[in-house]
Each structure stands twice: as structure tokens, then as C-alpha cells.
Amino acid sequence: MDSSTIRERFLAFFAERDHHQVPSSSLVANDPTLLLTNAGMNQFKPYFLGEQSPPFARAMSVQKCARTPDIDEVGKTARHLTFFEMLGNFSFGDYYKREACAWAWELVTEGFGIDVERLWITVFQTDDEAAEIWADEVGVARGRIVRRGKADNFWSMGVAGPCGPCSELFVDLGPGYGDASEEGPAGNEDRYVEIWNLVFMQNDCDAAIEPVADLPKKNIDTGAGVERLASVLQGVPTIYETDTIGGLITEAERLTGVRYGTDDRTDMALRILADHGRFITFLIADGVLPSNEGRGYVLRRVMRRAIRHARMLGRNEPVLGGLIDATDALMGGFYNEVRDKKDFIHDVAEREEGRFDETLRQGLSLLEREITTNKAAGSNTLPGDVAFKLHDTFGFPVDLTREIAAESQLELDETSFASLMEEQRTRARAARQPGPLAGGLHDAVATVTDQQGPTEFVGHEHLSTTGRVVALAAGADGVMVATEGDEVDVVLDRTSFYAEGGGQVGDRGVLRGPDGIAEVLETRRLLPGVTGHRVKVTAGEIAVGDEIEVTVDRAWRTGAERAHTATHILHWILRDRLGDHARQAGSLVEPGRLRFDFNHFDALSDAQIDDISTELQQRVLVDDHVRAFETTFDFAKSIGAMAIFGEKYGDFVRVVEVGEYSKELCGGTHVPHTARIGVVAVTSEGSVGANLRRVEALVGEEGLAYLKRKASALDRVAWMLKAAPDEVAEKLERLLATQKEMQRSLAAVEQRSAESDATRLADEAVDVSGTRLVVARRDAGVDALRALAQSLKAKLGSAVVVLGTAQEGRANLVAAVTKDLVERGISARDLLRPGAEMLGGGAGGKPELSISGGRSAERLDEALGAVGQAARAALAS
Ligand code: SER
């Protein structure tokens, strides 16, 4: 029974029992607590927790899942996969244990035809109810029902959330897989394989996976791995021989020319290629790009691991492309995203593979040297600084270092590596900026604001308001008063000042108290919810308790708002034009200026940049409304609002909408209408890291000033060329062509004059004991002199040539000796030596041709004389 029949049969069975088919959710889990989707139930978590009401009471799915806690283990055995497919049926407060058990049994025995004699059941140790149901209602022999503890029969997502006791179905693979055990699976997990897990989802657990509450309803969550079922139903010894993953093994064999099943070591590499190749394909199809963080790092890691094993098997050509095609051929019919995005997947993989080959080449040779040295020294540890250097200088992944070192029985010194990494982080932090509040002060402000509550922010609606000073912080101390000239942080109970956040720079402006005035230089968050106004007191004093009139600098704020709204529009356009993967990775929004970083694997072409900036300007001119509203996180998600991955959001969020198209979770401030942005001029696009691009733009007045600067530069050039601005390019092209032509003729003239110079010098050569000698000065470049010397040698047949040049305070001597004279023992280098000394330099080169140089240009003639003399003496002897 092939995998597609397994999927179909499962779905048909539960469809008959009123289950609604839900598509697989993306591997990119829509859940900040999870890096990647790890179970069919992930997408239903809000239903289990009672946060949302499910639109149906029963569901079923075939879910793409990833399990990546121990990537290094995958391949070593034939039991693990990073990516697998999970069949599941779900009940949201509808049916419970009774139906779940009975249906699972029916499908497994009748639907899939597995012999009852081969089946075993496990239940949670205290779950009498489940044990009774299996024995009395389903009719499983009591001896085949085994009780197990929390580690085996209590399921959670691995993080806080819904969880519950579970019951699993096992198949006995038979005597070929080890000894039978009275306790079945509890006695031997090699022989008895789990094919289906039924979770009785009834508890909510904390991060320590301790149940802390009952869920509002009792639910069912089941999961059956397609690969495991396939191995049983196809009667093959492991999942790596089933139709899909086995198909990938076949491709890995084809790519490497190595056969599976011949050697443990190469088998491991083939399994890695098959498993990782498939996982890579699915990750990229779901929009993950290789990077150094989060899921991007998982992807990069498996890509690199696969590539390295392919190279180890002797494949030096790219390997990922073939695995992607095989995944598509085997699974693309069911998972359309793989087929639809195939070109994109290839593109991303190809680039990473190329990049990694380079890293590998450099890192491996360093690592191998270090391994040899350390082993030779009798050590069994690889020093942490080696791994650190590889990581820091070559971008060589530490897990790879660890793995390669282990292959030579060396263990990485993890402690020293970790401390070097930590030092580096500390350095990076220190280089960024000191934290807003030093230790003691942090506590002081925290105490005050604990009593006063967070700063009330009214700056979305009002640019000025009044607030009371609740704390003043100067350096590391809290103070009661700040006087003229002091720089302090002012904490108010209410403010209109926007604190730097979400990429948007903090507001500037003025605070006016009853006894003094302060200029706000910077506004930032000192603690969550607490705004600090960094001020310089310009007159009088500001004291704790003062009523303050706060006024934000309107021009500053408007400038920032223009840039911020433009950023949202740009984000939307980038995703629209480049694809959903072009997600925001960071941004900086300042008055008149924006910088936007996003994920993309390629430089944008001029045409793309032009298209994006035109679209941006057009969307500004349409003058859409910009609206902001507060809502629940779930509602925001349901209307498709963009959230920044990795950012923590509360239950209530603020959504900013531009027109009908862009929706983002955002706490920043924005223009009310897009036309207020005025001009948006994209000024640059470039790379800021692997698969990370940056667009910069100027907006509003700064945008206008930029365009004006460009226009007037063009005007100047046009004036110089005596052409209209439109004709500048054409005219300049013609001019450059003429220049090239002139250079060519000039070179020809120079060549001719050099030849006639050589002829003249040859004619003037003096005769010394039957051979010829030329000594001359030509103030030209060294290359020209060398060419002249060579051509004289050719013309004269048997000769010594000595030439000198002085240019820009530097002098050079060139000496050339024909071969016959070299054989007689005359060396150009020796001849030059006396002259070189006078010029203040040394002589280098060969006996046939030597060049020397020095700074004493004024002694050139003298030096030439000395060399000439030496030559004469040498020839005469
Ligand atoms: N959530 C359970 C599992 O992943 C059953 O679907 O095994």
C-alpha cells in the first residue's frame, strides 16, 4: 500500500464519520512558542485552550511536521526523520476516548488490514478508563494492554499549552527485530513500533510540562505517522525503505553513486541526504530562507549537513537540486506548494550550496590542521578558540565543527567555546549602546513606576499634554531636582512623546515646568511601559512632582511619520512583487529617512527597483486613509495583519491599515493620509547579510531635496557638455567613444616613437671589447623602460643596456644583459648594485634583467655613471 493510498484511506474513513478536512498548516508555525510545526494539533491549539470557538466539532488532516531537537541524531539510525507526515483526527469537545479508540482499532485492523495478533496498546499508568475501553469495548486481549508512565504516555507540545494522557497503538514486527517481551513495547522498542498516538487532550500545562488546569472541554488529538504506517504496510524493515523516503534514498544513491545497504557509514550519509533533502524542499516551499537565526538557521544547518555528507560520499557537484526534484516527483502531487514553488526552491538551494562550498573549503582545511595538531599532542579535546575562530571568521557552523571533531574522537571544549561566544556577545552589546538604566537606578525607577503605573501615552492623538514628573534619573542615581545644564532622564505619568520602538526613532521637543524648561534630546523606553525623556535643562530647574507641559516637535514627528507609513507601503509592495518570503527583518524610521531590511535571496534588478519605487510613489499619491485600531491578537491575525516574527505581542494589539491593502501590527505613529508623505525617493538597495537585503529611501522634504540635488547635478553636467539634460547621456557616450579612439591613436604613436627611440639608442651604442653598451636616461615609467631595455637587447644581439628614470621624486635603474654575456658571468643585478646604493634602495631581479629604485632622485645621473662604469669594467675583463 503506497503512501498516497494510506492518506486517502485515512481521510475517507474519517470523512464517513463526519470529520471536516483541514489542509496542512505551514511548517512555519503560527505560534510564537514554536519554531516549526511539530504536530497536527498545532493549528487547533486555540480551540483546545478555549480561546477560539472551532467552526466544526470534528476535523482531520494530513500535516507536515518537523522534529528538530536532535538533528545530529537523524541518519545515525533508521528510525528518525526531521520531516514527516502526520495523519490525525480531532474532536473539539465532541467525542472522546470511546470513539477515538474504537475507530483507531477499526481502521488499523479492517481499513489497513493489520493482523490483530500483531497489535499492542499502551495507556497512561493511571488511566483505568482507557484500559477498560480497550479491553471491554474494543475487545483487545488484556495481556496486550500495557501501562506506562509520563515519559511515554503523557503528550505535550514540549512547551506550555494543551496536553493530556495518551494511548498508543504498536505493531509487533516479529522475531527478526529482537526478542519478544511480556511487556510488549515497554520491553523492546525495536521490535514493537508505534504507529498511532491517541491523545486525550484535557489539561493545560505550564512550561515545566506540569498540568496546571483542566481545559474547558475534553478533546481528542490523534497522530499517525505516514512513514511508520507505510513501513508496516509495505513490509519493509525501516522507514527508509518505504515508497517516499525510500524514493529519496534512490535519488541519493544516483547522485553519489553509492549503494544503500553496503556500509554503515555511507548508509548514514545516504539517509541524511534523503531526509534532509525532503525537509529542505518543504521548508523553502513554506517561505523559510537560510539564515543564522531561528528557522532560517534550522534550514541552513540541515542544508549544510546534507551538502557535507554528499561531499564525503564523493559528490562534488551540487546535490540539493536532485533531491528537490525527487521530493517533487514523490510528493508534489499531494503538496502543491512544492510543485508551484519549485523554481524558487531550486534557486534558494543552489545559492546556499555554492556559498557553503566556499565556507567548507576554507574551514575544513583549518579544522583538519587543528585536529592533526591536537591529536599529535595527545589531546582528546578540540580547543574552544578553534571552533570560535571557525565560526567567527569563516561562518563555519559549530555543530559541524563538533561533528567533524567527534569523527576523529576529539571533543569540543564547550565551556571555553561558550565563554568566547558570550564575550563576543558582550562586546557587541557594549558596542551598540549602554542600556538605558544602570542596575541600581533600574530598581529605583522600577519601584517608582510600580507605584505610579506605566506612562500613559496620548501621543497618537495629541502632540502636547500635561504630565507630572514621577522620577528623575541622572547617570546612575535617582535625583529630586535637575538644574540648568543638567542632562537627565525624566519620567512622567503621562506624555505625548513617542518612545523609540518598532524601528521608529523617539520624539524630540520641549518640557516646560513651573520653574524651568528642558529640551528633549531623545525619548526611549527605560522599562517596559516606562518612557524616559532624555533632556537637557536649558533654564531654571525641573523637580520631581512638577506639573509639566510637554510639547512634541511637530516637524520632527511628521518627518518620522512620513517615513513610517512609507515603510509599511514598501513592505506590502515587496511582498507583492517578490513573494511572501520578503518579510521585514528590521527597520529604521527617522524624520525624512527610512531603512528597511527584508528577507530575499537576490539583488533587485534595476527594473525591479524602478517598478517598486514607482509603485510606492503612486500609492502615496492615491492618498489612502491610514487607520489604526486596537483589537485582539487573534482578530488581527484573522484579518491577515502582518506581525513581526519573534516579537512578543500581548492579547491586545494595535493594527495600522493603509487603504485597504496593508495591515500590520504596529505601535508606531503614522500620517493620517498617504499623500502627506509627499515624495518618496528610493536611494539604494543592497545586501546586508546572507539573504538579507536593505532598501533605503528619503521621504517628504528630504526626498524632495534629494531629487533636487540630483537634478541640479545633472543640470551642471548638461551645462558643461553644452547639451540639454535629456541629451546628456547620448552626448557623453559619444565623448567617451572619441576619448577611447584618441587613446588608441596615442598608444600607437607612443609605440612608434618608442621604436624609433630604440633604433636611435642602438645606433649610439658604444663598443666595449667587441660587445655593445648603452647607458641612457629616459624619464618615463618603469614599464616603458623595461620594454625599451628588452627591445634594445633584441636589436643589439650581444649587449649590456643600462637605463635610468626619475619621476615624482623617485628614481629607477634598469639593467639588461643578453644571454651570452650572462653565460660569461655578467649579472644585471651585480651591475646595478653601486647605482642602487646611491639611490637609497636595493637591486632585485634576475641576471638578465634587474630593476632598482630609491628616493634619491637627484643622484640619478651619478648612479647611471657608476653603473655604466661597472658595466664597462665587466665587459672589458
Ligand atoms: N499530538 C500527538 C502527537 O503529535 C497526537 O497527534 O503525537
PDB file of C-alpha atoms and ligand atoms in Angstrom, residues 39 41 67 86 155 197 199 221-223, ligand 1:
ATOM      1  CA  ALA A  39       2.136  18.089  15.331  1.00  0.00           C
ATOM      2  CA  MET A  41      -2.820  19.641  16.598  1.00  0.00           C
ATOM      3  CA  ARG A  67      11.003  17.481  14.768  1.00  0.00           C
ATOM      4  CA  MET A  86       1.111  13.020  10.335  1.00  0.00           C
ATOM      5  CA  TRP A 155       1.693  14.035  25.499  1.00  0.00           C
ATOM      6  CA  ASN A 197      -0.889   8.071  19.221  1.00  0.00           C
ATOM      7  CA  VAL A 199      -4.066  11.953  22.960  1.00  0.00           C
ATOM      8  CA  ASP A 221      -5.985  14.701  19.159  1.00  0.00           C
ATOM      9  CA  THR A 222      -4.517  11.756  17.302  1.00  0.00           C
ATOM     10  CA  GLY A 223      -1.442  11.366  15.229  1.00  0.00           C
TER      11      GLY A 223
HETATM   12  N1  SER B   1      -0.235  15.380  19.153  1.00  0.00           N
HETATM   13  C1  SER B   1       0.058  13.979  19.193  1.00  0.00           C
HETATM   14  C2  SER B   1       1.386  13.654  18.552  1.00  0.00           C
HETATM   15  O1  SER B   1       1.975  14.513  17.956  1.00  0.00           O
HETATM   16  C3  SER B   1      -1.027  13.217  18.502  1.00  0.00           C
HETATM   17  O2  SER B   1      -1.388  13.844  17.330  1.00  0.00           O
HETATM   18  O3  SER B   1       1.827  12.559  18.628  1.00  0.00           O
END
